[in-house]
């Protein structure tokens, strides 16, 4: 399980692995690598994991963070699972649109909608 | 003649020092009256430029420095980020938005700078980038 220094809080919500960020900014390389490895550590032993990443309170993210999300998405898919993103601030959502990653990820208004969308 | 605020900062190739620079320049932009959307754009572009300079340019060599210059006047903010690396050719970066590249985890930094700033110019060597944000710039447009 992630230690106290992890940039993410990971907890089960029913059968869903729910992830939320501790910091407002997802910019620093070490923090990005850490959140990717912490999520992967939970995804790897799972069968068809249902993963929700909640962006509530996140104000900035970098292209390196987008790269980490792509890596996580690939790992989740390799396990036959599903990844959902939720609660993305409008300015950050714009980053997903500009990079066209809104077409790669399933993005929902809030956590409730995201959880309801799992098949 | 418009009054210009100018500052020069030199940091080691260290992301935590880069984070301090981002905080400082974001605050300068805010105090200079840039809108929230412009401050967001400036921070995003600066973060990408610093990440490129430290990671790709200086290859995280602690002996190499990154020099950041900022100038703010009534019309615009101009940022220059220079590293001590060999440089690169920005035109050789593949378009990250085309279908075959969408799942690649990297290669989005320069396109984000261009999407959010009024002007982005690299020097010939490719180890210095100048980022300009005009106050009347509404980019990005989705």
mmCIF file of C-alpha atoms in Angstrom:
data_model
loop_
_atom_site.group_PDB
_atom_site.id
_atom_site.type_symbol
_atom_site.label_atom_id
_atom_site.label_comp_id
_atom_site.label_asym_id
_atom_site.label_seq_id
_atom_site.Cartn_x
_atom_site.Cartn_y
_atom_site.Cartn_z
ATOM 1 C CA UNK A 1 0.000 0.000 0.000
ATOM 2 C CA UNK A 2 1.176 3.558 -0.630
ATOM 3 C CA UNK A 3 2.993 5.264 2.218
ATOM 4 C CA UNK A 4 2.014 8.595 3.761
ATOM 5 C CA UNK A 5 4.108 10.496 1.218
ATOM 6 C CA UNK A 6 2.077 9.228 -1.717
ATOM 7 C CA UNK A 7 0.592 12.018 -3.867
ATOM 8 C CA UNK A 8 -2.605 9.966 -4.149
ATOM 9 C CA UNK A 9 -5.121 8.416 -1.792
ATOM 10 C CA UNK A 10 -6.266 5.033 -3.049
ATOM 11 C CA UNK A 11 -9.294 3.371 -1.477
ATOM 12 C CA UNK A 12 -11.973 0.875 -2.475
ATOM 13 C CA UNK A 13 -15.499 2.156 -3.146
ATOM 14 C CA UNK A 14 -17.444 -1.075 -3.525
ATOM 15 C CA UNK A 15 -15.704 -2.916 -6.360
ATOM 16 C CA UNK A 16 -14.126 0.286 -7.678
ATOM 17 C CA UNK A 17 -10.539 1.357 -6.965
ATOM 18 C CA UNK A 18 -10.958 5.057 -6.215
ATOM 19 C CA UNK A 19 -7.966 7.378 -6.548
ATOM 20 C CA UNK A 20 -7.791 11.044 -5.609
ATOM 21 C CA UNK A 21 -4.911 13.487 -5.564
ATOM 22 C CA UNK A 22 -3.568 15.030 -2.393
ATOM 23 C CA UNK A 23 -1.954 18.072 -4.059
ATOM 24 C CA UNK A 24 -3.476 20.801 -6.219
ATOM 25 C CA UNK A 25 -0.628 20.617 -8.720
ATOM 26 C CA UNK A 26 0.452 17.469 -10.577
ATOM 27 C CA UNK A 27 3.672 18.806 -12.030
ATOM 28 C CA UNK A 28 6.750 17.390 -10.353
ATOM 29 C CA UNK A 29 8.345 14.416 -12.062
ATOM 30 C CA UNK A 30 8.965 12.489 -8.842
ATOM 31 C CA UNK A 31 5.365 12.954 -7.740
ATOM 32 C CA UNK A 32 4.084 11.878 -11.170
ATOM 33 C CA UNK A 33 6.226 8.735 -11.177
ATOM 34 C CA UNK A 34 5.059 7.973 -7.652
ATOM 35 C CA UNK A 35 1.332 8.258 -8.414
ATOM 36 C CA UNK A 36 1.753 6.091 -11.513
ATOM 37 C CA UNK A 37 3.614 3.399 -9.572
ATOM 38 C CA UNK A 38 1.205 3.516 -6.605
ATOM 39 C CA UNK A 39 -1.796 3.042 -8.889
ATOM 40 C CA UNK A 40 -0.022 0.329 -10.877
ATOM 41 C CA UNK A 41 0.760 -1.526 -7.644
ATOM 42 C CA UNK A 42 -2.980 -1.787 -6.959
ATOM 43 C CA UNK A 43 -3.943 -2.526 -10.561
ATOM 44 C CA UNK A 44 -1.366 -5.276 -11.234
ATOM 45 C CA UNK A 45 -2.742 -7.933 -8.850
ATOM 46 C CA UNK A 46 -6.359 -7.168 -9.836
ATOM 47 C CA UNK A 47 -8.548 -8.953 -12.336
ATOM 48 C CA UNK A 48 -10.561 -6.620 -14.597
ATOM 49 C CA UNK A 49 -9.947 -3.643 -12.295
ATOM 50 C CA UNK A 50 -12.404 -0.756 -12.299
ATOM 51 C CA UNK A 51 -10.361 2.348 -11.604
ATOM 52 C CA UNK A 52 -11.696 5.838 -10.965
ATOM 53 C CA UNK A 53 -9.266 8.767 -10.843
ATOM 54 C CA UNK A 54 -10.899 11.791 -9.229
ATOM 55 C CA UNK A 55 -9.368 15.207 -10.085
ATOM 56 C CA UNK A 56 -11.283 17.197 -7.491
ATOM 57 C CA UNK A 57 -9.136 20.167 -6.301
ATOM 58 C CA UNK A 58 -6.471 19.591 -8.979
ATOM 59 C CA UNK A 59 -5.561 22.970 -10.502
ATOM 60 C CA UNK A 60 -2.542 22.230 -12.682
ATOM 61 C CA UNK A 61 -1.139 19.237 -14.471
ATOM 62 C CA UNK A 62 1.737 18.762 -16.899
ATOM 63 C CA UNK A 63 2.208 16.771 -20.077
ATOM 64 C CA UNK A 64 4.248 14.316 -17.993
ATOM 65 C CA UNK A 65 1.129 13.730 -15.850
ATOM 66 C CA UNK A 66 -0.878 13.108 -19.035
ATOM 67 C CA UNK A 67 1.781 10.583 -20.039
ATOM 68 C CA UNK A 68 1.449 8.826 -16.683
ATOM 69 C CA UNK A 69 -2.348 8.644 -17.135
ATOM 70 C CA UNK A 70 -1.838 7.050 -20.573
ATOM 71 C CA UNK A 71 0.512 4.468 -19.040
ATOM 72 C CA UNK A 72 -2.032 3.696 -16.302
ATOM 73 C CA UNK A 73 -4.804 3.413 -18.913
ATOM 74 C CA UNK A 74 -2.708 0.906 -20.881
ATOM 75 C CA UNK A 75 -2.023 -1.155 -17.733
ATOM 76 C CA UNK A 76 -5.698 -1.164 -16.756
ATOM 77 C CA UNK A 77 -6.702 -2.229 -20.281
ATOM 78 C CA UNK A 78 -4.022 -4.974 -20.282
ATOM 79 C CA UNK A 79 -5.714 -6.390 -17.169
ATOM 80 C CA UNK A 80 -9.089 -6.333 -18.919
ATOM 81 C CA UNK A 81 -10.198 -3.429 -16.742
ATOM 82 C CA UNK A 82 -11.738 -0.005 -17.171
ATOM 83 C CA UNK A 83 -10.475 3.474 -16.255
ATOM 84 C CA UNK A 84 -12.671 6.517 -15.648
ATOM 85 C CA UNK A 85 -11.658 10.118 -14.919
ATOM 86 C CA UNK A 86 -13.945 12.518 -13.050
ATOM 87 C CA UNK A 87 -14.266 16.004 -11.527
ATOM 88 C CA UNK A 88 -11.873 17.643 -13.966
ATOM 89 C CA UNK A 89 -11.679 21.430 -13.686
ATOM 90 C CA UNK A 90 -12.694 23.249 -16.890
ATOM 91 C CA UNK A 91 -9.181 24.649 -17.520
ATOM 92 C CA UNK A 92 -7.662 21.182 -17.176
ATOM 93 C CA UNK A 93 -10.388 19.630 -19.308
ATOM 94 C CA UNK A 94 -9.305 22.069 -22.015
ATOM 95 C CA UNK A 95 -5.816 20.491 -21.882
ATOM 96 C CA UNK A 96 -7.417 17.086 -22.551
ATOM 97 C CA UNK A 97 -9.361 18.567 -25.492
ATOM 98 C CA UNK A 98 -6.308 20.309 -27.018
ATOM 99 C CA UNK A 99 -4.268 17.103 -26.813
ATOM 100 C CA UNK A 100 -7.320 15.089 -27.991
ATOM 101 C CA UNK A 101 -6.917 12.858 -24.947
ATOM 102 C CA UNK A 102 -10.592 13.423 -24.178
ATOM 103 C CA UNK A 103 -11.067 10.867 -26.982
ATOM 104 C CA UNK A 104 -8.780 8.351 -25.316
ATOM 105 C CA UNK A 105 -10.158 8.609 -21.776
ATOM 106 C CA UNK A 106 -13.698 8.264 -20.490
ATOM 107 C CA UNK A 107 -14.233 11.513 -18.604
ATOM 108 C CA UNK A 108 -17.255 12.117 -16.366
ATOM 109 C CA UNK A 109 -18.675 15.148 -14.602
ATOM 110 C CA UNK A 110 -18.410 13.633 -11.132
ATOM 111 C CA UNK A 111 -17.434 10.461 -9.292
ATOM 112 C CA UNK A 112 -21.013 9.229 -9.030
ATOM 113 C CA UNK A 113 -21.535 9.353 -12.801
ATOM 114 C CA UNK A 114 -18.157 7.737 -13.382
ATOM 115 C CA UNK A 115 -18.930 4.847 -11.013
ATOM 116 C CA UNK A 116 -22.358 4.339 -12.623
ATOM 117 C CA UNK A 117 -20.666 4.048 -16.038
ATOM 118 C CA UNK A 118 -18.608 0.943 -15.183
ATOM 119 C CA UNK A 119 -19.865 -2.131 -17.021
ATOM 120 C CA UNK B 1 7.137 54.479 -22.491
ATOM 121 C CA UNK B 2 5.594 51.503 -20.689
ATOM 122 C CA UNK B 3 7.337 50.416 -17.498
ATOM 123 C CA UNK B 4 8.904 46.978 -17.797
ATOM 124 C CA UNK B 5 9.490 44.599 -14.920
ATOM 125 C CA UNK B 6 12.463 42.362 -15.598
ATOM 126 C CA UNK B 7 13.992 39.491 -13.640
ATOM 127 C CA UNK B 8 16.632 36.875 -14.303
ATOM 128 C CA UNK B 9 16.755 33.598 -12.369
ATOM 129 C CA UNK B 10 19.348 30.850 -12.593
ATOM 130 C CA UNK B 11 18.595 27.409 -11.155
ATOM 131 C CA UNK B 12 20.220 24.003 -11.015
ATOM 132 C CA UNK B 13 18.723 21.171 -13.067
ATOM 133 C CA UNK B 14 16.357 20.341 -10.260
ATOM 134 C CA UNK B 15 12.564 20.079 -10.488
ATOM 135 C CA UNK B 16 11.984 21.412 -6.979
ATOM 136 C CA UNK B 17 13.927 24.580 -7.856
ATOM 137 C CA UNK B 18 11.847 24.776 -11.041
ATOM 138 C CA UNK B 19 8.667 24.586 -8.944
ATOM 139 C CA UNK B 20 9.833 27.622 -6.939
ATOM 140 C CA UNK B 21 10.437 29.546 -10.182
ATOM 141 C CA UNK B 22 6.956 28.628 -11.401
ATOM 142 C CA UNK B 23 5.413 29.904 -8.165
ATOM 143 C CA UNK B 24 7.373 33.149 -8.391
ATOM 144 C CA UNK B 25 6.581 33.902 -12.043
ATOM 145 C CA UNK B 26 2.938 32.911 -11.633
ATOM 146 C CA UNK B 27 2.704 35.394 -8.774
ATOM 147 C CA UNK B 28 4.414 38.139 -10.825
ATOM 148 C CA UNK B 29 1.922 37.572 -13.667
ATOM 149 C CA UNK B 30 -0.994 37.689 -11.242
ATOM 150 C CA UNK B 31 0.286 40.890 -9.607
ATOM 151 C CA UNK B 32 0.786 42.412 -13.070
ATOM 152 C CA UNK B 33 -2.935 41.939 -13.698
ATOM 153 C CA UNK B 34 -3.000 38.980 -16.081
ATOM 154 C CA UNK B 35 -6.344 37.169 -16.102
ATOM 155 C CA UNK B 36 -6.710 33.771 -14.376
ATOM 156 C CA UNK B 37 -6.840 31.980 -17.727
ATOM 157 C CA UNK B 38 -3.618 33.701 -18.830
ATOM 158 C CA UNK B 39 -1.889 32.884 -15.527
ATOM 159 C CA UNK B 40 -2.900 29.230 -16.004
ATOM 160 C CA UNK B 41 -1.482 29.316 -19.554
ATOM 161 C CA UNK B 42 1.787 30.944 -18.460
ATOM 162 C CA UNK B 43 2.310 28.390 -15.689
ATOM 163 C CA UNK B 44 1.535 25.464 -17.974
ATOM 164 C CA UNK B 45 3.891 26.668 -20.731
ATOM 165 C CA UNK B 46 6.652 27.545 -18.252
ATOM 166 C CA UNK B 47 6.357 24.134 -16.580
ATOM 167 C CA UNK B 48 6.736 22.395 -19.940
ATOM 168 C CA UNK B 49 9.716 24.584 -20.909
ATOM 169 C CA UNK B 50 11.458 23.936 -17.571
ATOM 170 C CA UNK B 51 10.771 20.193 -17.751
ATOM 171 C CA UNK B 52 12.264 20.098 -21.267
ATOM 172 C CA UNK B 53 15.298 22.158 -20.201
ATOM 173 C CA UNK B 54 16.038 20.006 -17.139
ATOM 174 C CA UNK B 55 15.151 16.583 -18.512
ATOM 175 C CA UNK B 56 15.912 16.703 -22.254
ATOM 176 C CA UNK B 57 18.326 19.650 -22.378
ATOM 177 C CA UNK B 58 20.554 19.308 -19.325
ATOM 178 C CA UNK B 59 19.712 15.608 -18.857
ATOM 179 C CA UNK B 60 19.299 16.308 -15.138
ATOM 180 C CA UNK B 61 23.029 17.021 -14.797
ATOM 181 C CA UNK B 62 23.301 18.932 -11.496
ATOM 182 C CA UNK B 63 26.347 20.828 -12.824
ATOM 183 C CA UNK B 64 24.292 22.377 -15.625
ATOM 184 C CA UNK B 65 22.094 25.424 -15.065
ATOM 185 C CA UNK B 66 18.789 26.639 -16.435
ATOM 186 C CA UNK B 67 18.438 30.399 -16.948
ATOM 187 C CA UNK B 68 15.000 31.964 -16.853
ATOM 188 C CA UNK B 69 14.334 35.575 -17.816
ATOM 189 C CA UNK B 70 10.975 37.273 -17.464
ATOM 190 C CA UNK B 71 9.896 40.689 -18.710
ATOM 191 C CA UNK B 72 6.415 42.111 -18.164
ATOM 192 C CA UNK B 73 5.050 45.353 -19.611
ATOM 193 C CA UNK B 74 1.640 46.816 -20.391
ATOM 194 C CA UNK B 75 1.178 44.610 -23.436
ATOM 195 C CA UNK B 76 2.760 41.252 -22.717
ATOM 196 C CA UNK B 77 4.820 38.849 -20.647
ATOM 197 C CA UNK B 78 7.990 37.461 -22.242
ATOM 198 C CA UNK B 79 9.701 34.392 -20.784
ATOM 199 C CA UNK B 80 13.001 32.960 -21.952
ATOM 200 C CA UNK B 81 14.158 29.542 -20.733
ATOM 201 C CA UNK B 82 17.676 28.461 -21.700
ATOM 202 C CA UNK B 83 19.528 25.246 -20.883
ATOM 203 C CA UNK B 84 23.113 24.092 -21.436
ATOM 204 C CA UNK B 85 22.236 21.091 -23.576
ATOM 205 C CA UNK B 86 22.911 20.330 -27.220
ATOM 206 C CA UNK B 87 19.472 21.529 -28.307
ATOM 207 C CA UNK B 88 16.846 19.846 -30.477
ATOM 208 C CA UNK B 89 14.757 20.436 -33.580
ATOM 209 C CA UNK B 90 11.179 21.181 -32.490
ATOM 210 C CA UNK B 91 9.915 20.579 -36.042
ATOM 211 C CA UNK B 92 10.985 16.921 -35.744
ATOM 212 C CA UNK B 93 8.566 16.182 -32.890
ATOM 213 C CA UNK B 94 5.707 14.087 -34.267
ATOM 214 C CA UNK B 95 2.181 15.491 -33.968
ATOM 215 C CA UNK B 96 0.881 13.977 -30.693
ATOM 216 C CA UNK B 97 -2.761 14.534 -31.663
ATOM 217 C CA UNK B 98 -2.874 12.195 -34.654
ATOM 218 C CA UNK B 99 -4.520 8.831 -34.063
ATOM 219 C CA UNK B 100 -1.355 6.708 -34.165
ATOM 220 C CA UNK B 101 0.375 8.903 -31.537
ATOM 221 C CA UNK B 102 -2.525 9.369 -29.095
ATOM 222 C CA UNK B 103 -1.383 6.572 -26.784
ATOM 223 C CA UNK B 104 2.248 7.703 -26.700
ATOM 224 C CA UNK B 105 3.039 8.875 -23.170
ATOM 225 C CA UNK B 106 5.277 11.764 -24.233
ATOM 226 C CA UNK B 107 5.778 14.445 -26.898
ATOM 227 C CA UNK B 108 3.045 16.912 -25.869
ATOM 228 C CA UNK B 109 5.088 19.671 -24.192
ATOM 229 C CA UNK B 110 5.899 21.819 -27.215
ATOM 230 C CA UNK B 111 2.394 21.548 -28.679
ATOM 231 C CA UNK B 112 0.917 22.656 -25.332
ATOM 232 C CA UNK B 113 3.246 25.678 -25.213
ATOM 233 C CA UNK B 114 2.119 26.624 -28.734
ATOM 234 C CA UNK B 115 -1.556 26.092 -27.896
ATOM 235 C CA UNK B 116 -1.480 28.350 -24.836
ATOM 236 C CA UNK B 117 1.013 31.110 -25.654
ATOM 237 C CA UNK B 118 0.708 33.920 -28.199
ATOM 238 C CA UNK B 119 4.132 33.158 -29.609
ATOM 239 C CA UNK B 120 6.740 30.409 -29.071
ATOM 240 C CA UNK B 121 10.205 30.741 -30.623
ATOM 241 C CA UNK B 122 13.238 28.471 -30.336
ATOM 242 C CA UNK B 123 16.769 29.627 -31.042
ATOM 243 C CA UNK B 124 18.623 27.951 -33.883
ATOM 244 C CA UNK B 125 20.384 25.433 -31.662
ATOM 245 C CA UNK B 126 17.160 24.542 -29.872
ATOM 246 C CA UNK B 127 18.383 25.034 -26.303
ATOM 247 C CA UNK B 128 16.478 28.258 -25.652
ATOM 248 C CA UNK B 129 12.780 28.944 -25.954
ATOM 249 C CA UNK B 130 11.026 32.307 -25.799
ATOM 250 C CA UNK B 131 7.400 32.264 -24.694
ATOM 251 C CA UNK B 132 5.244 35.344 -25.209
ATOM 252 C CA UNK B 133 1.792 35.885 -23.733
ATOM 253 C CA UNK B 134 0.036 39.073 -24.813
ATOM 254 C CA UNK B 135 -2.578 40.456 -22.444
ATOM 255 C CA UNK B 136 -5.209 40.426 -25.211
ATOM 256 C CA UNK B 137 -4.439 36.807 -26.203
ATOM 257 C CA UNK B 138 -7.435 34.485 -25.835
ATOM 258 C CA UNK B 139 -5.577 31.253 -26.593
ATOM 259 C CA UNK B 140 -6.200 28.421 -26.296
ATOM 260 C CA UNK B 141 -9.194 28.083 -28.583
ATOM 261 C CA UNK B 142 -10.766 24.659 -28.567
#
